[in-house]
Coordinates of N, CA, C and O in Angstrom, one line a residue:
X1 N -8.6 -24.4 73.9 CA -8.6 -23.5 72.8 C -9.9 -22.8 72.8 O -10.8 -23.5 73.2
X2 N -10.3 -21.5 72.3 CA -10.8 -20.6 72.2 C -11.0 -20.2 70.7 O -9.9 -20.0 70.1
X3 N -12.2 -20.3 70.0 CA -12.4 -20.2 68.7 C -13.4 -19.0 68.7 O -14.4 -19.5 68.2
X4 N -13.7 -17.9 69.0 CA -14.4 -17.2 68.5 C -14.9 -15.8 67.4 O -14.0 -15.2 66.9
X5 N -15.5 -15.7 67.3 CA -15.9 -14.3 66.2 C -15.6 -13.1 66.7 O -16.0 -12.6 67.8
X6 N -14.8 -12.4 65.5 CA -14.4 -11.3 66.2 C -15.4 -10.0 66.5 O -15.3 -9.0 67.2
X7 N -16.5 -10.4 65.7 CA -17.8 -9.0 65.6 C -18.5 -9.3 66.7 O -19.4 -8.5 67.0
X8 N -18.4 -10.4 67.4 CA -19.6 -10.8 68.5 C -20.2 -10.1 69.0 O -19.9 -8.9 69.1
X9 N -21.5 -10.6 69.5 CA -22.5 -9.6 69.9 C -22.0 -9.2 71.3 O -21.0 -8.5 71.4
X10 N -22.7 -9.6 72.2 CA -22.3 -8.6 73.7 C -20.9 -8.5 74.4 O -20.5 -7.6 75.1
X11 N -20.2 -9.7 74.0 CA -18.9 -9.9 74.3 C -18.1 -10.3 72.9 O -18.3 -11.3 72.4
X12 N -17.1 -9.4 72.4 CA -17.0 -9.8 71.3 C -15.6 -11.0 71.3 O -15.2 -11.7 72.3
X13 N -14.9 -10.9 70.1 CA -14.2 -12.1 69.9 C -12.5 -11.3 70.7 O -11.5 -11.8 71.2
X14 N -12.8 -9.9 70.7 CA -11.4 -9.1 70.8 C -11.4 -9.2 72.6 O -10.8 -9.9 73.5
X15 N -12.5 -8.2 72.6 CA -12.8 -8.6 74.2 C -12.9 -9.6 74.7 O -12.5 -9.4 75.8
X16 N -13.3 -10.9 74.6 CA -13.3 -12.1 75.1 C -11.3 -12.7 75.0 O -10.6 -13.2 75.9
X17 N -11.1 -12.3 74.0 CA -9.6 -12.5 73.5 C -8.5 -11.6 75.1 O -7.9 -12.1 76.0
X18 N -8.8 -10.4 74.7 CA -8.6 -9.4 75.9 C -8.4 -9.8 77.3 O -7.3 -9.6 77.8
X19 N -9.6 -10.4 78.0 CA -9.8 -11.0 79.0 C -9.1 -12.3 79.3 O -8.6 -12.4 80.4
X20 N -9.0 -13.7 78.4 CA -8.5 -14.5 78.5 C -6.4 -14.1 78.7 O -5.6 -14.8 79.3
X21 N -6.1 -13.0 78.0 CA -4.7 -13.2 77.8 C -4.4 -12.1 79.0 O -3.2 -12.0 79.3
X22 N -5.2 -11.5 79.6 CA -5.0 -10.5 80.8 C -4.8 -11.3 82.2 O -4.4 -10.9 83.3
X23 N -5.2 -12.9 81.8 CA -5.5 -13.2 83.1 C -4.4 -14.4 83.8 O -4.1 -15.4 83.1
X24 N -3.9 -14.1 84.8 CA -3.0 -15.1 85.1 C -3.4 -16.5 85.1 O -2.6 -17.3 84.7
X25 N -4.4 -16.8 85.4 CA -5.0 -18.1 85.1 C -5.4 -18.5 84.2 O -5.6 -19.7 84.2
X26 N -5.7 -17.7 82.9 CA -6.0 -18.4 81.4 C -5.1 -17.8 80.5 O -5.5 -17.9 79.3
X27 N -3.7 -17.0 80.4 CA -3.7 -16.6 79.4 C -2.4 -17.7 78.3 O -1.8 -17.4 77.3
X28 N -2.6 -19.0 79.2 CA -1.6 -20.2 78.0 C -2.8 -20.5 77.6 O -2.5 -21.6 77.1
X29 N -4.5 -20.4 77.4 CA -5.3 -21.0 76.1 C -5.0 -19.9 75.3 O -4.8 -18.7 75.6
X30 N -4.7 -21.0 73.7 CA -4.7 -20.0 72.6 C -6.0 -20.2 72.0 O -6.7 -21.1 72.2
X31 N -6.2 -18.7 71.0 CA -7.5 -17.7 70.7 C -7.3 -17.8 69.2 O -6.6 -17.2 68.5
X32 N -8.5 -18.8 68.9 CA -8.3 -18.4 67.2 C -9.4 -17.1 66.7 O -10.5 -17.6 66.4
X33 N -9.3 -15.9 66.7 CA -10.6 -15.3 66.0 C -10.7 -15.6 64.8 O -9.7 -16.1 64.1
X34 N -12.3 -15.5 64.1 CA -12.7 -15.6 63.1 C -13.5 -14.1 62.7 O -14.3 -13.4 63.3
X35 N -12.9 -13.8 61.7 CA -13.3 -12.2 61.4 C -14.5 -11.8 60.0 O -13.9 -11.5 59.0
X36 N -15.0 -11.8 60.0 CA -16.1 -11.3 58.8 C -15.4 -10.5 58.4 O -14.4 -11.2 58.3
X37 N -15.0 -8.9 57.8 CA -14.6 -8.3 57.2 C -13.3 -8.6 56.8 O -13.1 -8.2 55.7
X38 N -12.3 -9.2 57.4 CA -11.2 -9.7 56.7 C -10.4 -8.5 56.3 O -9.7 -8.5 55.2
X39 N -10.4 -7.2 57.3 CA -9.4 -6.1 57.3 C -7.9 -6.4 57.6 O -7.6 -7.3 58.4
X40 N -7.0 -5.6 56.9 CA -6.0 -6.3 57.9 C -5.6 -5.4 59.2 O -4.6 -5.6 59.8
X41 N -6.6 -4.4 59.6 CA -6.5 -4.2 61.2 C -7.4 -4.8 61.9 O -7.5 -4.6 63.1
X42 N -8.1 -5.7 61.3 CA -8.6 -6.8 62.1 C -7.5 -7.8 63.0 O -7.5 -8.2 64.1
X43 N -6.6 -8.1 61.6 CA -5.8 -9.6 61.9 C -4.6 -8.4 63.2 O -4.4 -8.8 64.3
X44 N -4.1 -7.4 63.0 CA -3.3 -6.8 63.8 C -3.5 -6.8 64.7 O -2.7 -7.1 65.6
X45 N -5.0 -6.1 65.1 CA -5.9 -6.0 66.3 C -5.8 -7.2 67.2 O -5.5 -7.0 68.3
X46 N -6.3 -8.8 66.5 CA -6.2 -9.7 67.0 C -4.7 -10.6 67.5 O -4.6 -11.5 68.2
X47 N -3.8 -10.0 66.8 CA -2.6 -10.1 67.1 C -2.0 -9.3 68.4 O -1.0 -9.8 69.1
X48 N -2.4 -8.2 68.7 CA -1.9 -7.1 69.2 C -3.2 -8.0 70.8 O -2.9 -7.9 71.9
X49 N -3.6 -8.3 70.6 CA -4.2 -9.0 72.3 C -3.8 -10.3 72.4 O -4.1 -10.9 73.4
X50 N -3.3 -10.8 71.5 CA -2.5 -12.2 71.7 C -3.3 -13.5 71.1 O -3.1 -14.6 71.5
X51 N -3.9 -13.1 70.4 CA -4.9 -14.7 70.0 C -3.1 -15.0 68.8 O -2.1 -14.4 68.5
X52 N -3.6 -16.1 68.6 CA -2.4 -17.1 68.1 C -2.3 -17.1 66.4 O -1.3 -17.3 65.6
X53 N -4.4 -16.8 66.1 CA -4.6 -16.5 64.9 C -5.4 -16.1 64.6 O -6.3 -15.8 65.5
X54 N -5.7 -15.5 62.8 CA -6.8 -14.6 62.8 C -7.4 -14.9 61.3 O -6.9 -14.8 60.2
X55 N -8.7 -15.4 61.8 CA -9.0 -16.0 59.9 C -10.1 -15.5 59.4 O -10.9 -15.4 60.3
X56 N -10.3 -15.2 58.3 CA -11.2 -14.8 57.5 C -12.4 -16.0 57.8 O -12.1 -17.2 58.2
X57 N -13.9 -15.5 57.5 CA -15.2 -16.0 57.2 C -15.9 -15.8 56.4 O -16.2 -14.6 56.4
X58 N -16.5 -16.6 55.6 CA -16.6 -17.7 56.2 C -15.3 -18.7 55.5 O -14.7 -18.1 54.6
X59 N -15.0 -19.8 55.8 CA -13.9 -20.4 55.5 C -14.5 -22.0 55.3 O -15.6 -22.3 55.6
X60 N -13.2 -23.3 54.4 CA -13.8 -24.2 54.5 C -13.5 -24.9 55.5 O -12.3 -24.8 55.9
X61 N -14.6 -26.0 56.3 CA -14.3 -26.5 57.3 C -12.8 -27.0 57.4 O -12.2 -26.5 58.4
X62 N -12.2 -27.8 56.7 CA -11.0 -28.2 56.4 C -9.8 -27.3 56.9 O -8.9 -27.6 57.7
X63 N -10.1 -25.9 56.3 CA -9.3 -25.1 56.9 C -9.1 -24.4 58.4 O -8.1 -23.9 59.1
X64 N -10.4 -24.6 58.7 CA -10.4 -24.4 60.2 C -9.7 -25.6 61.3 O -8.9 -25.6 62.2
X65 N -10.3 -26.8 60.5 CA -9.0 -27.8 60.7 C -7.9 -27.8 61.2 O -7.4 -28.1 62.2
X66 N -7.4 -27.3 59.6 CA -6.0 -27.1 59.9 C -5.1 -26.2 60.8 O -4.0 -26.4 61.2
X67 N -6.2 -25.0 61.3 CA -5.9 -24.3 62.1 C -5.5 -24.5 63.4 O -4.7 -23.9 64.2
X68 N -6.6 -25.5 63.5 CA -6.9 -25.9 65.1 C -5.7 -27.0 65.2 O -5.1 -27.1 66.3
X69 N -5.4 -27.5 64.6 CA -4.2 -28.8 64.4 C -2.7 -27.9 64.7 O -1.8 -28.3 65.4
X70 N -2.7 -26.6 63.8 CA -1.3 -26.3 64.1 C -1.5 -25.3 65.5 O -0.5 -25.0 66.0
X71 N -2.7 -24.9 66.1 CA -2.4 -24.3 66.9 C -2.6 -25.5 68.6 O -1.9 -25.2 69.5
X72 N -3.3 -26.4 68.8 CA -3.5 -27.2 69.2 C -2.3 -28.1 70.0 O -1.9 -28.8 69.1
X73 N -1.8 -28.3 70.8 CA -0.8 -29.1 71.0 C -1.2 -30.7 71.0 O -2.3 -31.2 71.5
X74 N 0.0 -31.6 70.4 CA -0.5 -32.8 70.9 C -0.9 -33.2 72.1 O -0.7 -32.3 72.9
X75 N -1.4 -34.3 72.7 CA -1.5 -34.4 74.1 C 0.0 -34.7 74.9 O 0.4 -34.2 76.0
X76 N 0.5 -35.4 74.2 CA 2.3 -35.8 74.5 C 3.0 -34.4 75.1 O 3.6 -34.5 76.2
X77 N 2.9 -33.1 74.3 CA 3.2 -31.7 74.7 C 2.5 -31.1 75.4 O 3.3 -30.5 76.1
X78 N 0.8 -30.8 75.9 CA 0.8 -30.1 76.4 C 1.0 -29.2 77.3 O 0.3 -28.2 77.5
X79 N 2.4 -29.8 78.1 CA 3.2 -29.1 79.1 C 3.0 -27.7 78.1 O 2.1 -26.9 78.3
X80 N 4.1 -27.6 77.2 CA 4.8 -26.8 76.6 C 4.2 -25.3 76.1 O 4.8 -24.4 75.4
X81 N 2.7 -25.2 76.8 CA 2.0 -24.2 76.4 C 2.6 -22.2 77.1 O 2.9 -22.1 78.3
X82 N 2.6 -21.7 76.7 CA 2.8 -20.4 77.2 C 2.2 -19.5 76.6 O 1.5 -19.7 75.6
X83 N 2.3 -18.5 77.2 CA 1.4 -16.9 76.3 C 2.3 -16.9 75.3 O 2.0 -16.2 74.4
X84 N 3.4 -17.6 75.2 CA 4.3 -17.3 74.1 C 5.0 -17.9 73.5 O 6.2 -17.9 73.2
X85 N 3.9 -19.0 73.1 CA 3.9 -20.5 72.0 C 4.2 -20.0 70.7 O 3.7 -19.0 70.3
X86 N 5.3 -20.6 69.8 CA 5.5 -20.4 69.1 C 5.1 -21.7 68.1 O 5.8 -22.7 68.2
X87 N 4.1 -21.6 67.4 CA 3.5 -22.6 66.4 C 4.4 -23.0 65.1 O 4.1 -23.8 64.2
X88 N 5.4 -22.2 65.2 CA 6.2 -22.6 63.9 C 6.7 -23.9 63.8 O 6.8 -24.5 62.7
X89 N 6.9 -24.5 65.1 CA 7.2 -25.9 64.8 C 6.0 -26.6 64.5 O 6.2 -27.5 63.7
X90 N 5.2 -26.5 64.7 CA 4.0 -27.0 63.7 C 3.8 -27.0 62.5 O 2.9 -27.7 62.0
X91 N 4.7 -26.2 61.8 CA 4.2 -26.1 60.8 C 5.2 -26.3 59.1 O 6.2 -25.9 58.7
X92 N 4.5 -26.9 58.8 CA 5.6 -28.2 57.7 C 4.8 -27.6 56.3 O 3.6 -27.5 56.1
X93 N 6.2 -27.3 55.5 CA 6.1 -27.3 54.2 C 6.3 -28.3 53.3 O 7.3 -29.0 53.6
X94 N 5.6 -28.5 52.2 CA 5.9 -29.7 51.5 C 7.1 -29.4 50.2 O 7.4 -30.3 49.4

């Protein structure tokens, strides 16, 4: 997994994002950006190159957490990874 910022300095979170999902050899790691401005053509932007998710900053740790947990596979699954993981089974409403 890939956790970066999307304003980054020389390589940013889009481009770094960009590069990882272009590439036959990395593009089953999923990409969480973290965005400072918290536009919603940010979260599109980051959607539109394939990261998995797109979260506002700063955030509480907890929630980053939680992020990394639903986007994360157990170790039992990690066969099951693709550019085109669908996280919804991760994710449980109370």
């Amino acid at each position: 997994m890939i956790i970066a910022e999307a304003e980054g300095g020389e390589v940013s979170g889009h481009d770094l994002c960009a590069i990882v999902k272009t590439s036959q050899r990395l593009q089953h790691i999923p990409v969480i950006l973290m965005t400072k401005s918290a536009m919603p053509s940010d979260y599109s932007a980051g959607h539109r190159l394939g990261a998995m998710l797109c979260m506002a900053k700063p955030c509480k740790p907890a929630r980053l957490q939680q992020a990394v947990h639903l986007v994360a596979a157990p170790p039992s699954a990690q066969s099951v990874y693709s550019a085109a993981f669908n996280i919804g089974a991760f994710v449980r409403t109370c």
